[in-house]
Tab-separated table of C-alpha atoms in Angstrom:
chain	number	residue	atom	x	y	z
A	1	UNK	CA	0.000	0.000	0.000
A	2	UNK	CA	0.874	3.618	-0.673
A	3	UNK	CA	1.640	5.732	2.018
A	4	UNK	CA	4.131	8.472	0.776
A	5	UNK	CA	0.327	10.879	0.291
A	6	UNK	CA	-0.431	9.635	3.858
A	7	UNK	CA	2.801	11.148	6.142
A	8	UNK	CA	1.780	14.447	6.916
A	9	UNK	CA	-1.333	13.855	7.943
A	10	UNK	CA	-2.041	11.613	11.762
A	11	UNK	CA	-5.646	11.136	11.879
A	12	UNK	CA	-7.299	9.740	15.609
A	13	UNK	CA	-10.831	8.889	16.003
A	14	UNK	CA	-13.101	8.816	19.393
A	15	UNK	CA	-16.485	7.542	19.345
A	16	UNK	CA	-18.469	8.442	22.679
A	17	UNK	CA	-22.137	7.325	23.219
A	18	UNK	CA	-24.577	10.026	24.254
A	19	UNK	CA	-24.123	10.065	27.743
A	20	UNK	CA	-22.681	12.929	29.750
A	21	UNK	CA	-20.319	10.667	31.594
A	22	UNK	CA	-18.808	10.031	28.322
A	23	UNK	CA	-17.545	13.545	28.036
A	24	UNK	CA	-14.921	12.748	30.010
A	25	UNK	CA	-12.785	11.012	27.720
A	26	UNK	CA	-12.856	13.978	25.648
A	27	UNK	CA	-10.179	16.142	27.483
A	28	UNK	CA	-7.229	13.501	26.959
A	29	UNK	CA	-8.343	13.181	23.406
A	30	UNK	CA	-7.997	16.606	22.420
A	31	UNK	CA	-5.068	17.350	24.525
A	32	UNK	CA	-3.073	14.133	22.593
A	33	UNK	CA	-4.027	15.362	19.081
A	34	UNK	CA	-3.389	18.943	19.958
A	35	UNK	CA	0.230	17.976	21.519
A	36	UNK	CA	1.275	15.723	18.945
A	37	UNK	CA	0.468	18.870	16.602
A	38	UNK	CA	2.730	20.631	18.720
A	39	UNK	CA	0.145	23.396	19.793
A	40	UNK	CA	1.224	25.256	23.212
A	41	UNK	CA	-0.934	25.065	26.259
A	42	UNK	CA	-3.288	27.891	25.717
A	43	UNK	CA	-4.196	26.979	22.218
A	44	UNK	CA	-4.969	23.246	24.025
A	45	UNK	CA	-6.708	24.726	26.403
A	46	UNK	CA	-9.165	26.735	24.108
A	47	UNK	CA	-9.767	24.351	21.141
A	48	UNK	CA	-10.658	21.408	24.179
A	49	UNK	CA	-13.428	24.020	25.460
A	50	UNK	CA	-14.625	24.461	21.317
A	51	UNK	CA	-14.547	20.883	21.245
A	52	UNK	CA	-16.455	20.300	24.394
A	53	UNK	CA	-19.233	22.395	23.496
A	54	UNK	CA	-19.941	20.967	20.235
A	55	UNK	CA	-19.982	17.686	21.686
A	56	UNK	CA	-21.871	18.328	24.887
A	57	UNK	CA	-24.444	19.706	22.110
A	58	UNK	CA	-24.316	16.409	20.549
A	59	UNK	CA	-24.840	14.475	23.536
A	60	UNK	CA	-27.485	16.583	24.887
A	61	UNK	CA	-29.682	17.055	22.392
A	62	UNK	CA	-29.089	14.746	19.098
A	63	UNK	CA	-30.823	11.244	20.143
A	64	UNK	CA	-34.003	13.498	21.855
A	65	UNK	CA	-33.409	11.500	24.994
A	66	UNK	CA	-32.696	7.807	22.938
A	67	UNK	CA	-29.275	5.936	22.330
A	68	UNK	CA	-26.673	6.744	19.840
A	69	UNK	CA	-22.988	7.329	19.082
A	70	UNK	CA	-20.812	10.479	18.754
A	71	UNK	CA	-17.899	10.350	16.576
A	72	UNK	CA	-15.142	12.277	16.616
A	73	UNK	CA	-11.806	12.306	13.836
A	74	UNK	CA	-8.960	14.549	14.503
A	75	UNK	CA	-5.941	14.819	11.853
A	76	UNK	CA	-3.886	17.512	11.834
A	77	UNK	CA	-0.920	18.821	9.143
A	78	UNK	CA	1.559	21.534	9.943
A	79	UNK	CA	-0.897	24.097	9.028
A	80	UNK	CA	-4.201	23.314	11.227
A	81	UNK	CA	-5.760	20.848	13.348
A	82	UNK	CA	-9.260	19.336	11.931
A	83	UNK	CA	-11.671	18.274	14.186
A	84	UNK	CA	-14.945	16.354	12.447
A	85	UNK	CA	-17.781	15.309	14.544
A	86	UNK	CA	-20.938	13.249	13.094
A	87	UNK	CA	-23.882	12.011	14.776
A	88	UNK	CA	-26.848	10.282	13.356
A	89	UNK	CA	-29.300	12.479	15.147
A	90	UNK	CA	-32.298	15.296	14.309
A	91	UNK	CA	-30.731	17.339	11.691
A	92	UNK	CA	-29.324	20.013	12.887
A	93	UNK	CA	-26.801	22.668	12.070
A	94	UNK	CA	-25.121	25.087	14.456
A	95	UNK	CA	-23.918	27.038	12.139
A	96	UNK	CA	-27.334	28.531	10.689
A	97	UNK	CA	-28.086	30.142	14.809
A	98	UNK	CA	-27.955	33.573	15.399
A	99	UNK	CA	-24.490	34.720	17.311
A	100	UNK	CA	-25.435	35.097	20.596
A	101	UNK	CA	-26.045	38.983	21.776
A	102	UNK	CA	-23.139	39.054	24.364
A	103	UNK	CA	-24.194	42.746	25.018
A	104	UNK	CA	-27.248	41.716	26.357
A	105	UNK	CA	-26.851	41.097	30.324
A	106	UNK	CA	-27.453	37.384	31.322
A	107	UNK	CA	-30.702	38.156	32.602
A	108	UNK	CA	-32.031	39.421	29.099
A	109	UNK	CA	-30.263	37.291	26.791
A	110	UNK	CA	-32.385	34.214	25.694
A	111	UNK	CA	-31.149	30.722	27.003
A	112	UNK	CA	-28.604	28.900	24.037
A	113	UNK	CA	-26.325	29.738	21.383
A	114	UNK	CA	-23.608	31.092	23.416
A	115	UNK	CA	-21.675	27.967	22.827
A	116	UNK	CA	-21.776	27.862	19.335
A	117	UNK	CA	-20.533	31.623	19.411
A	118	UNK	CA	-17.965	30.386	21.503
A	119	UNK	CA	-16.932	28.143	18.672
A	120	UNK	CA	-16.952	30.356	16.010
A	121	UNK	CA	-14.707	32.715	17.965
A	122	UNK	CA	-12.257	29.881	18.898
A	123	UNK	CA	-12.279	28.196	15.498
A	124	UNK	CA	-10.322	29.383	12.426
A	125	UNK	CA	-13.347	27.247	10.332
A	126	UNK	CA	-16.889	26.275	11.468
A	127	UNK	CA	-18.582	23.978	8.668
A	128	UNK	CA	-21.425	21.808	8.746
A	129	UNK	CA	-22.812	19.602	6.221
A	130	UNK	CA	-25.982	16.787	6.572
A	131	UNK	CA	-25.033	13.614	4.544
A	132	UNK	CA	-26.280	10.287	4.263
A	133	UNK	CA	-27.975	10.697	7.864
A	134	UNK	CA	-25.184	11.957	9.845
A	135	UNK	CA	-24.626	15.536	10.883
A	136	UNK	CA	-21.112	16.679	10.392
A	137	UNK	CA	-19.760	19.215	11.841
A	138	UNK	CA	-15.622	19.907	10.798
A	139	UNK	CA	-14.129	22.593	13.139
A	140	UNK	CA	-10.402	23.740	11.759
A	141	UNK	CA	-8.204	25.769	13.943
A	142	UNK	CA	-4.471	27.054	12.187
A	143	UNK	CA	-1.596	26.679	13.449
């Protein structure tokens, strides 16, 4: 088999079920892809909370309350770090709600879509796509 197109680019893969306690695992996931990228500490830091809130969303609210899986690839080049995560759940895509009003006080803001705003402001790339059943959301952050 052909590699040599293969070299530069380590791909990793963590599937979760929808349960909060699964979330867990997620930390030590990000923070091995994101090291063996070489990203410092603070870029770790942030990209784990993006990643976190897009897959808390998942978990939360995808399977309305049944079973199902979370997927999650992460590859990365010398450029960026890629971050792809599918579910089989309601359609749904993040990227089509509002930006949250963060000059509204907590009080008057309306409940959701901070995370997602979060995401967009920690991302470098914020794409979803529905395909063959799955959502797919591919978060890109440069190096």
């Amino acid at each position: 088999m052909d590699n040599l197109h293969n070299d530069d680019l380590k791909s990793y893969r963590l599937t979760l079920k929808n349960e909060i306690e699964e979330l867990t695992k997620l930390p030590e996931f990000v923070d091995t892809v994101c090291e063996e990228a070489g990203a410092d500490m603070a870029l770790v830091a942030s990209i784990n909370l993006a990643i976190e809130e897009a897959a808390t969303n998942v978990v939360l609210y995808a399977y309305e309350g049944g079973e199902g899986l979370v997927d999650i690839d992460a590859s990365f080049t010398s450029q960026y770090i890629k971050f792809v995560i599918s579910d089989s759940g309601i359609p749904f895509d993040p990227t089509q709600k509002q930006d949250a009003d963060i000059t509204l006080s907590v009080e008057e803001r309306p409940i959701g879509g901070l995370g997602i705003h979060l995401v967009r402001q920690i991302m470098d790339s914020v794409n979803y796509e529905r395909k063959d059943g799955y959502n797919i959301l591919t978060l890109i952050k440069n190096l």
